Coordinates of C-alpha atoms in Angstrom, one line a residue:
M1 CA 61.0 -34.9 9.9
K2 CA 59.6 -35.9 13.3
E3 CA 59.4 -39.7 13.6
I4 CA 55.8 -41.0 14.1
K5 CA 55.6 -43.3 17.1
N6 CA 53.9 -46.6 16.7
I7 CA 51.4 -46.4 19.5
S8 CA 50.1 -49.9 20.4
R9 CA 47.7 -50.8 23.2
S10 CA 48.5 -53.2 26.0
R11 CA 46.3 -56.2 26.7
A12 CA 45.2 -54.4 29.9
Q13 CA 44.1 -51.4 27.9
E14 CA 42.3 -53.6 25.4
S15 CA 40.5 -55.4 28.2
S16 CA 39.5 -52.2 29.9
A17 CA 38.0 -50.9 26.6
A18 CA 36.2 -54.3 26.1
I19 CA 34.6 -54.0 29.5
E20 CA 33.5 -50.4 28.7
R21 CA 32.0 -51.6 25.4
L22 CA 30.2 -54.5 27.1
Y23 CA 28.5 -52.2 29.6
I24 CA 27.6 -49.5 27.1
S25 CA 26.2 -52.2 24.8
M26 CA 24.2 -53.8 27.6
R27 CA 22.6 -50.5 28.7
H28 CA 21.8 -49.6 25.0
L29 CA 20.1 -53.0 24.5
F30 CA 18.2 -52.6 27.8
N31 CA 16.9 -49.2 26.7
R32 CA 16.0 -50.8 23.3
G33 CA 13.9 -53.4 25.0
F34 CA 15.1 -56.6 23.2
Y35 CA 17.9 -58.1 21.1
K36 CA 19.0 -61.3 19.4
P37 CA 22.2 -62.4 21.1
M38 CA 23.6 -64.3 18.0
G39 CA 22.3 -61.7 15.6
I40 CA 23.6 -58.3 14.5
S41 CA 22.2 -56.6 17.7
G42 CA 24.3 -59.0 19.9
E43 CA 27.5 -58.7 17.9
T44 CA 29.1 -56.0 20.0
L45 CA 28.6 -58.0 23.2
R46 CA 30.0 -61.2 21.6
E47 CA 33.0 -59.4 20.2
A48 CA 33.7 -57.6 23.5
L49 CA 33.5 -60.8 25.5
L50 CA 35.8 -62.6 23.0
S51 CA 38.2 -59.7 23.1
L52 CA 38.2 -59.6 26.9
R53 CA 38.6 -63.4 27.3
P54 CA 37.7 -63.5 31.0
E55 CA 39.6 -66.0 33.2
I56 CA 36.4 -67.6 34.4
Y57 CA 35.3 -68.4 30.9
G58 CA 38.6 -70.2 30.2
S59 CA 38.9 -71.2 26.5
I60 CA 36.0 -69.0 25.3
A61 CA 38.2 -67.7 22.4
E62 CA 39.3 -71.3 21.3
E63 CA 37.4 -73.8 19.1
K64 CA 36.9 -76.3 21.9
V65 CA 34.0 -75.9 24.3
E66 CA 34.9 -74.5 27.7
L67 CA 33.8 -77.0 30.4
N68 CA 34.6 -75.4 33.8
G69 CA 33.2 -72.0 32.6
L70 CA 30.0 -73.8 31.4
L71 CA 29.6 -75.4 34.8
Y72 CA 30.1 -72.1 36.6
V73 CA 27.5 -70.4 34.4
I74 CA 24.9 -73.2 34.4
E75 CA 24.9 -73.2 38.3
R76 CA 23.9 -69.5 38.1
L77 CA 21.2 -69.9 35.5
P78 CA 17.8 -71.6 36.0
V79 CA 17.4 -75.3 35.1
G80 CA 16.1 -75.6 31.5
I81 CA 17.2 -72.2 30.2
E82 CA 19.3 -73.9 27.6
Q83 CA 16.1 -75.2 26.0
C84 CA 14.5 -71.8 25.7
R85 CA 14.6 -69.6 22.6
F86 CA 12.9 -66.7 24.4
I87 CA 14.4 -65.3 27.6
N88 CA 12.4 -62.5 29.2
L89 CA 14.0 -60.4 32.0
T90 CA 11.2 -59.0 34.2
S91 CA 10.6 -57.1 37.4
D92 CA 8.6 -58.7 40.2
E93 CA 5.4 -58.8 38.3
G94 CA 3.2 -61.2 40.3
Y95 CA 4.4 -64.6 39.0
S96 CA 4.9 -65.7 42.6
N97 CA 1.1 -65.7 43.0
S98 CA 0.5 -67.8 39.9
H99 CA 0.6 -71.5 39.2
F100 CA 4.1 -71.1 37.8
K101 CA 6.7 -72.8 40.0
A102 CA 9.7 -70.6 40.9
I103 CA 13.1 -72.0 39.7
V104 CA 16.0 -70.7 41.8
P105 CA 19.5 -71.3 40.4
P106 CA 21.7 -73.1 43.0
K107 CA 24.4 -70.3 43.0
R108 CA 22.3 -67.2 42.4
R109 CA 19.2 -66.1 44.3
R110 CA 16.8 -65.1 41.7
N111 CA 13.3 -66.4 40.9
C112 CA 12.8 -67.7 37.4
Y113 CA 9.7 -69.1 35.8
R114 CA 9.4 -71.5 32.8
I115 CA 6.4 -70.1 30.9
D116 CA 6.2 -72.7 28.2
D117 CA 8.5 -75.0 26.2
E118 CA 10.2 -72.0 24.6
Q119 CA 10.2 -69.2 27.2
M120 CA 11.9 -68.6 30.5
N121 CA 11.2 -65.5 32.6
V122 CA 14.0 -64.3 34.9
E123 CA 13.1 -61.9 37.7
I124 CA 15.5 -59.0 38.2
T125 CA 15.1 -57.3 41.6
R126 CA 18.7 -56.7 42.5
G127 CA 19.5 -53.9 40.1
R128 CA 21.8 -53.4 37.1
S129 CA 24.5 -55.7 38.4
D130 CA 22.0 -58.6 38.1
I131 CA 21.4 -57.7 34.4
Y132 CA 25.1 -57.4 33.6
D133 CA 25.6 -60.8 35.3
I134 CA 22.9 -62.7 33.5
L135 CA 23.6 -61.1 30.1
T136 CA 27.4 -62.0 30.2
H137 CA 26.5 -65.6 31.3
L138 CA 23.9 -65.9 28.4
T139 CA 26.3 -64.4 25.9
F140 CA 28.9 -67.0 27.0
I141 CA 26.6 -70.0 26.6
F142 CA 25.4 -68.8 23.3
I143 CA 29.0 -68.5 22.0
E144 CA 29.6 -72.0 23.2
S145 CA 26.5 -73.3 21.6
H146 CA 27.7 -72.1 18.2
K147 CA 31.0 -73.9 18.7
I148 CA 29.0 -77.1 19.2
K149 CA 27.0 -76.3 16.0
D150 CA 30.2 -75.7 14.0
R151 CA 31.6 -79.1 15.0
V152 CA 28.4 -81.1 14.2
L153 CA 26.9 -79.3 11.2
I154 CA 28.6 -80.7 8.1
D155 CA 27.0 -78.5 5.4
E156 CA 24.2 -76.0 4.9
S157 CA 21.8 -78.7 3.8
G158 CA 21.6 -79.8 7.4
E159 CA 23.6 -82.9 7.4
L160 CA 24.9 -83.7 10.9
T161 CA 27.8 -85.8 12.2
R162 CA 27.3 -89.3 13.4
D163 CA 28.4 -88.3 16.9
W164 CA 25.5 -85.7 17.0
Q165 CA 23.0 -88.3 15.7
K166 CA 24.0 -90.7 18.5
L167 CA 23.7 -88.0 21.1
E168 CA 20.2 -87.1 19.8
E169 CA 19.3 -90.7 20.0
I170 CA 20.5 -91.0 23.7
V171 CA 18.8 -87.8 24.8
S172 CA 15.5 -88.7 23.2
Q173 CA 15.3 -91.9 25.2
N174 CA 15.6 -89.7 28.4
K175 CA 16.5 -92.5 30.8
K176 CA 19.3 -93.2 33.3
L177 CA 22.2 -94.8 31.6
T178 CA 24.3 -97.8 32.6
V179 CA 28.0 -97.3 33.1
V180 CA 28.7 -98.8 29.6
D181 CA 26.0 -96.7 27.9
R182 CA 27.2 -93.5 29.7
E183 CA 30.8 -94.1 28.5
K184 CA 29.6 -94.6 25.0
A185 CA 27.7 -91.3 25.2
I186 CA 30.8 -89.5 26.7
S187 CA 32.8 -90.9 23.7
H188 CA 30.4 -89.2 21.3
I189 CA 30.0 -86.0 23.2
S190 CA 33.8 -85.5 23.6
N191 CA 34.0 -85.3 19.8
V192 CA 31.1 -82.8 19.8
L193 CA 32.8 -80.6 22.4
G194 CA 36.4 -81.0 21.0
R195 CA 37.5 -82.3 24.4
T196 CA 39.2 -85.6 25.5
F197 CA 37.2 -88.5 26.9
A198 CA 39.0 -88.0 30.3
E199 CA 38.1 -84.3 30.5
V200 CA 34.4 -84.9 29.8
Q201 CA 34.3 -88.0 32.1
A202 CA 35.8 -85.9 35.0
I203 CA 33.3 -83.0 34.8
Y204 CA 30.2 -85.1 33.8
P205 CA 29.0 -85.8 37.4
D206 CA 29.3 -82.1 38.4
F207 CA 26.4 -81.2 36.1
A208 CA 24.2 -84.1 37.5
T209 CA 21.3 -83.6 39.9
P210 CA 19.4 -86.4 41.7
E211 CA 16.5 -85.9 39.3
A212 CA 18.7 -85.7 36.2
P213 CA 21.9 -87.8 36.4
E214 CA 22.5 -87.4 32.7
R215 CA 21.9 -83.6 32.7
F216 CA 25.2 -82.8 31.0
L217 CA 24.1 -84.6 27.8
H218 CA 20.8 -82.7 27.7
I219 CA 22.5 -79.3 28.2
V220 CA 25.0 -79.9 25.4
Y221 CA 22.3 -81.3 23.1
W222 CA 19.9 -78.4 23.6
L223 CA 22.6 -75.7 23.3
G224 CA 23.7 -77.3 20.0
K225 CA 20.1 -77.9 18.8
L226 CA 19.0 -74.3 19.2
A227 CA 22.3 -73.0 17.5
I228 CA 21.7 -75.4 14.6
E229 CA 18.1 -74.1 14.2
E230 CA 19.3 -70.5 14.3
V231 CA 21.4 -71.3 11.2
L232 CA 19.2 -73.7 9.3
L233 CA 15.7 -72.3 10.2
N234 CA 16.6 -68.7 11.2
N235 CA 15.0 -69.3 14.5
K236 CA 17.0 -66.7 16.5
R237 CA 17.1 -66.8 20.3
T238 CA 15.8 -63.5 21.7
I239 CA 16.3 -61.7 25.0
T240 CA 13.6 -59.2 26.0
F241 CA 13.3 -56.7 28.9
S242 CA 9.8 -56.2 30.2
P243 CA 8.4 -52.6 30.1
I244 CA 7.9 -52.8 33.9
L245 CA 11.5 -53.7 34.5
R246 CA 12.7 -50.9 32.3
E247 CA 10.4 -48.5 34.1
R248 CA 11.4 -49.5 37.6
L249 CA 15.2 -50.1 37.3
G250 CA 17.3 -47.5 39.2
H251 CA 14.5 -46.2 41.4
H252 CA 15.3 -48.1 44.6
I253 CA 11.8 -49.6 44.6
Y254 CA 12.9 -52.9 46.3
G255 CA 15.5 -51.2 48.5
D256 CA 12.9 -48.8 49.8
I257 CA 10.5 -51.6 50.7
W258 CA 13.3 -53.6 52.3
A259 CA 14.6 -50.7 54.5
T260 CA 11.1 -49.7 55.5
N261 CA 10.3 -53.2 56.7
I262 CA 13.5 -53.2 58.9
K263 CA 12.6 -49.8 60.4
Q264 CA 9.0 -50.8 61.1
V265 CA 10.3 -53.8 63.1
L266 CA 12.8 -51.6 65.0
Q267 CA 9.9 -49.2 65.8
K268 CA 7.5 -52.0 66.8
N269 CA 10.1 -53.5 69.2
K270 CA 11.1 -50.0 70.6
L271 CA 14.6 -50.3 69.2
I272 CA 14.7 -47.4 66.7
D273 CA 16.2 -44.9 69.1
R274 CA 19.0 -47.1 70.3
P275 CA 22.6 -47.1 69.0
I276 CA 22.7 -49.2 65.8
H277 CA 25.5 -51.2 64.2
I278 CA 24.9 -52.4 60.7
I279 CA 26.8 -55.5 59.6
S280 CA 26.8 -56.9 56.1
A281 CA 27.7 -60.6 56.4
N282 CA 26.0 -64.0 56.0
M283 CA 23.1 -65.3 58.1
H284 CA 25.1 -67.5 60.4
S285 CA 28.4 -66.1 61.5
V286 CA 27.2 -63.3 63.9
M287 CA 24.5 -65.5 65.4
N288 CA 26.9 -68.4 65.9
S289 CA 29.7 -66.2 67.2
I290 CA 27.5 -64.9 70.0
F291 CA 25.3 -67.9 70.8
A292 CA 27.2 -71.1 69.8
E293 CA 29.3 -71.0 73.0
P294 CA 26.4 -71.0 75.6
V295 CA 24.4 -73.6 73.6
I296 CA 26.9 -76.2 72.5
G297 CA 30.3 -74.9 73.8
K298 CA 30.6 -77.6 76.6
N299 CA 31.1 -80.2 73.8
Y300 CA 34.1 -78.4 72.4
K301 CA 36.3 -77.9 75.5
N302 CA 39.3 -79.7 74.1
T303 CA 39.1 -78.8 70.5
N304 CA 40.6 -75.9 68.4
D305 CA 38.8 -72.5 68.6
F306 CA 37.1 -72.9 65.2
Q307 CA 36.0 -76.5 65.3
I308 CA 32.6 -75.5 66.7
F309 CA 32.0 -73.2 63.7
E310 CA 33.3 -75.9 61.2
D311 CA 30.7 -78.3 62.6
L312 CA 27.9 -75.7 62.4
S313 CA 28.9 -75.0 58.8
S314 CA 28.5 -78.6 57.8
S315 CA 25.3 -79.4 55.9
E316 CA 25.0 -82.6 57.9
N317 CA 24.5 -80.7 61.2
K318 CA 21.1 -79.1 60.6
D319 CA 19.9 -80.1 64.1
L320 CA 22.9 -78.4 65.7
R321 CA 22.3 -75.2 63.7
K322 CA 18.6 -75.3 64.6
K323 CA 19.5 -75.6 68.3
V324 CA 21.7 -72.4 68.2
E325 CA 19.0 -70.5 66.1
D326 CA 16.2 -71.4 68.5
F327 CA 18.3 -70.2 71.4
A328 CA 19.2 -67.0 69.6
V329 CA 15.5 -66.2 68.9
K330 CA 14.7 -66.6 72.6
N331 CA 17.6 -64.3 73.5
G332 CA 17.1 -61.1 71.5
M333 CA 17.4 -62.2 67.8
I334 CA 14.6 -61.2 65.4
S335 CA 14.7 -63.0 62.1
L336 CA 13.4 -61.1 59.0
P337 CA 13.3 -63.4 55.9
D338 CA 13.1 -61.1 52.8
T339 CA 9.7 -60.3 51.4
S340 CA 10.7 -57.2 49.4
G341 CA 12.3 -58.9 46.4
T342 CA 15.9 -57.8 47.2
N343 CA 16.7 -61.4 48.3
I344 CA 18.5 -59.9 51.3
D345 CA 17.5 -61.6 54.6
V346 CA 18.0 -59.7 57.9
Q347 CA 18.6 -60.5 61.5
I348 CA 18.2 -57.9 64.3
F349 CA 20.0 -58.5 67.6
D350 CA 18.9 -56.6 70.8
T351 CA 22.0 -56.8 73.0
A352 CA 19.9 -55.8 76.0
Q353 CA 18.5 -59.4 75.9
I354 CA 21.8 -61.2 75.5
D355 CA 23.8 -62.4 78.5
L356 CA 27.2 -61.7 77.1
K357 CA 28.9 -63.0 80.2
K358 CA 27.9 -66.5 79.1
S359 CA 28.9 -65.9 75.5
A360 CA 32.3 -65.9 73.7
F361 CA 32.5 -62.2 74.7
P362 CA 32.4 -62.3 78.6
S363 CA 34.6 -59.1 78.9
A364 CA 32.2 -57.0 76.7
Q365 CA 31.7 -53.5 78.0
L366 CA 28.5 -52.0 76.7
D367 CA 27.2 -48.5 77.5
K368 CA 24.1 -48.0 79.5
E369 CA 22.2 -47.7 76.2
K370 CA 22.6 -51.2 74.8
P371 CA 23.3 -51.3 71.0
V372 CA 21.2 -53.0 68.3
L373 CA 22.9 -55.1 65.6
I374 CA 21.3 -55.2 62.1
V375 CA 22.9 -58.1 60.2
M376 CA 22.0 -58.1 56.4
D377 CA 22.9 -60.8 54.0
Y378 CA 25.2 -60.0 51.1
A379 CA 24.0 -57.5 48.5
F380 CA 24.8 -58.0 44.8
G381 CA 26.9 -55.3 43.1
E382 CA 25.1 -52.0 42.7
Q383 CA 22.4 -53.3 44.9
A384 CA 24.7 -52.5 47.9
Y385 CA 24.2 -48.7 47.2
E386 CA 20.4 -49.1 46.9
T387 CA 20.0 -51.0 50.1
I388 CA 22.4 -49.1 52.4
D389 CA 21.3 -45.7 50.9
E390 CA 17.7 -46.5 51.8
L391 CA 18.5 -48.0 55.2
L392 CA 20.5 -44.9 56.3
K393 CA 17.6 -42.5 55.5
P394 CA 15.4 -41.2 58.4
Y395 CA 12.3 -43.2 59.1
K396 CA 9.1 -41.2 58.4
M397 CA 6.5 -41.6 61.1
D398 CA 3.3 -39.6 60.5
K399 CA 4.6 -36.1 60.1
S400 CA 7.9 -36.5 61.9
K401 CA 11.3 -38.1 60.9
V402 CA 13.3 -40.4 63.1
F403 CA 17.0 -40.2 62.4
L404 CA 18.8 -43.6 63.0
N405 CA 21.7 -43.5 65.5
V406 CA 24.0 -45.5 63.3
E407 CA 27.4 -45.8 65.1
S408 CA 29.1 -48.2 62.6
V409 CA 28.8 -50.0 59.3
S410 CA 30.8 -53.2 59.0
I411 CA 31.2 -55.1 55.7
M412 CA 32.5 -58.7 55.7
G413 CA 32.6 -60.6 52.4
K414 CA 34.2 -62.9 49.9
A415 CA 36.6 -61.4 47.3
G416 CA 39.2 -62.3 44.7
I417 CA 42.8 -61.9 45.9
L418 CA 45.7 -60.7 43.7
Q419 CA 48.5 -62.0 46.0
G420 CA 48.1 -65.0 48.2
G421 CA 45.5 -67.7 47.9
K422 CA 42.1 -69.0 49.0
G423 CA 41.1 -68.3 52.6
D424 CA 43.6 -65.4 53.1
I425 CA 42.3 -62.1 54.5
M426 CA 42.2 -58.6 52.9
I427 CA 41.9 -55.3 54.8
P428 CA 41.2 -52.5 52.3
N429 CA 41.9 -48.8 52.9
A430 CA 40.2 -47.6 49.7
H431 CA 37.8 -48.9 47.0
V432 CA 38.5 -48.1 43.4
N433 CA 35.7 -48.4 40.9
E434 CA 36.8 -50.4 37.8
G435 CA 36.2 -48.6 34.5
T436 CA 35.8 -45.1 36.0
A437 CA 38.7 -44.8 38.6
D438 CA 36.2 -43.3 41.0
N439 CA 37.8 -43.9 44.3
Y440 CA 36.7 -44.0 47.9
P441 CA 39.5 -43.8 50.6
F442 CA 38.3 -44.3 54.2
E443 CA 39.6 -44.9 57.7
N444 CA 39.2 -48.6 58.3
E445 CA 38.6 -49.5 62.0
L446 CA 40.0 -53.0 61.2
T447 CA 43.8 -53.3 60.6
A448 CA 46.0 -56.1 59.3
A449 CA 47.8 -56.2 62.7
M450 CA 44.6 -57.3 64.4
F451 CA 44.5 -60.5 62.4
E452 CA 48.2 -61.6 62.7
G453 CA 49.1 -64.7 64.7
N454 CA 46.2 -66.8 63.4
D455 CA 48.0 -68.7 60.7
I456 CA 46.2 -66.8 58.0
P457 CA 48.1 -64.5 55.7
V458 CA 46.7 -60.9 55.8
F459 CA 47.1 -58.2 53.1
A460 CA 46.2 -54.5 53.4
G461 CA 45.8 -51.9 50.6
P462 CA 43.3 -50.7 48.0
M463 CA 40.7 -53.0 46.5
V464 CA 39.0 -52.8 43.1
T465 CA 35.2 -52.8 42.9
V466 CA 34.5 -54.6 39.6
L467 CA 31.4 -54.5 37.5
G468 CA 31.2 -58.3 37.4
T469 CA 33.3 -61.2 38.7
S470 CA 32.8 -63.1 35.5
L471 CA 34.4 -60.3 33.4
Q472 CA 37.9 -60.2 34.9
N473 CA 41.0 -61.2 33.0
R474 CA 44.6 -61.7 34.0
D475 CA 46.0 -58.6 32.1
L476 CA 43.6 -56.1 33.7
L477 CA 44.0 -57.5 37.2
K478 CA 47.8 -57.6 36.8
F479 CA 47.7 -53.9 35.9
F480 CA 45.7 -53.0 39.0
H481 CA 48.0 -55.1 41.2
E482 CA 51.4 -54.2 39.7
S483 CA 50.9 -50.5 38.8
T484 CA 50.8 -47.7 41.4
W485 CA 47.2 -48.7 42.3
E486 CA 48.8 -51.6 44.1
A487 CA 45.4 -53.3 44.5
I488 CA 45.3 -56.4 46.8
G489 CA 42.0 -57.8 45.6
L490 CA 38.7 -57.4 43.8
E491 CA 35.0 -57.5 44.9
M492 CA 31.7 -56.2 43.7
E493 CA 30.1 -54.0 46.4
G494 CA 32.7 -52.0 48.4
S495 CA 32.6 -48.7 46.6
Y496 CA 28.8 -48.8 46.4
Y497 CA 28.6 -49.3 50.2
Q498 CA 31.1 -46.5 50.8
K499 CA 29.4 -44.1 48.4
A500 CA 26.1 -44.6 50.3
I501 CA 27.8 -44.2 53.7
Q502 CA 29.7 -41.1 52.7
S503 CA 26.6 -39.4 51.2
A504 CA 24.5 -40.1 54.3
S505 CA 27.2 -39.1 56.8
K506 CA 29.0 -36.2 55.0
I507 CA 26.4 -34.6 52.7
R508 CA 22.8 -35.5 53.7
K509 CA 23.7 -35.5 57.4
S510 CA 21.1 -38.3 58.0
I511 CA 23.6 -40.3 60.2
N512 CA 26.6 -39.4 62.4
P513 CA 29.3 -37.7 60.3
N514 CA 31.9 -39.7 62.2
V515 CA 30.3 -43.1 61.7
K516 CA 32.9 -45.9 62.0
V517 CA 33.4 -48.2 59.0
R518 CA 35.0 -51.6 58.9
Y519 CA 35.8 -53.6 55.8
A520 CA 37.4 -57.1 55.7
Y521 CA 37.3 -59.8 53.0
Y522 CA 38.5 -63.4 52.8
A523 CA 39.7 -64.7 49.5
S524 CA 37.3 -67.0 47.6
D525 CA 39.7 -67.3 44.6
N526 CA 42.8 -65.9 43.0
P527 CA 42.0 -65.0 39.4
L528 CA 45.7 -64.5 38.6
E529 CA 46.4 -68.2 39.4
T530 CA 45.5 -70.9 36.9
G531 CA 43.2 -73.4 38.6
S532 CA 42.3 -71.0 41.4
T533 CA 39.5 -68.9 39.7
L534 CA 35.9 -69.1 40.9
A535 CA 35.2 -71.7 38.2
S536 CA 37.6 -74.1 40.0
G537 CA 35.1 -74.7 42.8
G538 CA 34.1 -73.5 46.2
L539 CA 36.2 -72.9 49.4
G540 CA 34.8 -75.8 51.4
T541 CA 35.8 -75.5 55.1
T542 CA 38.8 -73.2 54.1
G543 CA 36.4 -70.3 54.4
V544 CA 35.2 -71.1 57.9
K545 CA 38.1 -69.8 59.9
P546 CA 38.6 -66.4 58.1
T547 CA 34.8 -65.9 58.1
Y548 CA 34.5 -66.3 61.9
L549 CA 37.8 -64.6 62.6
I550 CA 36.6 -61.4 60.8
T551 CA 33.2 -61.7 62.4
I552 CA 34.7 -62.0 65.9
K553 CA 37.0 -59.0 65.4
I554 CA 34.0 -56.9 64.2
L555 CA 32.0 -57.9 67.3
E556 CA 34.9 -57.3 69.7
Q557 CA 35.0 -53.7 68.5
I558 CA 31.3 -53.2 68.8
F559 CA 31.2 -54.8 72.3
N560 CA 34.3 -52.9 73.4
V561 CA 36.2 -56.0 74.3
K562 CA 39.5 -55.0 75.8

């Protein structure tokens, strides 16, 4: 008799299946229109997230409350959302013209509106990735809220622990605490969270804002309070998706408005027929790389090459940045703050108006027809496809079409690295879509050799385009890194950019079929290293050198610097 093999799944396979379940569930709930995250309808999401155990959410599967993960999520959600039982995801439906004040989370650009004591509206204008992002964050904080409830609710009659009663007493007073009172509160709250006094004391100030120094206490209290009410009063928290959002999603409405605005400005300034180079980067590195030298370079003669950019990146040097920006505007830069809802600002540089001899690129060799640079701020996940797809389409004028002369598309961004550490550089030769294994190999105009000799480690190879940075776990990433995929890092937009570029250049023929592409990323975190995930904090000045090094290499190629 043939022996039956015991087929078991590896953690990487379990994680991959959990991610698939998460996304199928989210799309199902979106189509349904509403769900209760801690009810039966949200069970699949909770189970999948607990099965996945993403690195960024740390101890989500343990009884104690996860502190670093909570901080990471709270920074990406609107202030006060922990107090709301009803969370309504909407499209841009006119709230910006009302009396409601927009609440923008510090680490995510999305407009949110507190409708009343119980309801928060969150505007989704950046596509499905934005929905995936917010739903996983909300699922995480709701799971954590029930951990708090489990620790403070003694029985079904509603009796609560003394620590919780003391916390309620402190929060109800709503005043700034003395050092002694704060430490008393931390002592009580550490029991509520299942954490040590030292752990809570260390993270406490990270949640504080100038207006709310004791914010951490309020967040924990409201998370626990709503979870207790769910159990005792059956007041379930509910997430709804507005009919307009469900109708508009996936139709490139915001991307179309955004791209049309850019083309109208190009047309108005007689730039639409010129050679065009598109760069996806931040709103300072291209401008500073070109203009910082002629404006403030004389003050940096005896410093290292990147000191000027470190100073410009410092929040204390607003006047210095303004000086460079004002000069740029007078010398060919057009600034286009976003009005479409994509949250992607744009700068247009007319190189015919730039004196490159006095810039950091004195040996630039431009053709007679001077190029135009379109610099777009970072897209978010699937939004990369929507925006680039629309931008590469011909511009319709009256009854004619104007095809853009796009010579190159360059993508510079932050990414997670799977070998090396924060600040290192990654040069991809392919993007692999997580969950589907759709893959997009390409000829990258940037090579690892170009970046050597700058005291920054450089890695080359395939990169994984993930469905959400907050859904990655060690086992799945190790599989991508150590298997024959040999992935060097993970990011959220690469395959979407490449899909749009390939369809425009190879199939639809709306741009040059031999358009040049450049991709380079610097590492914001290493999710395989404990203490180096995104939840461990930002890059600080570590990111300045790789950011500008990549930007300068892109500009050197565009300007034909020999």
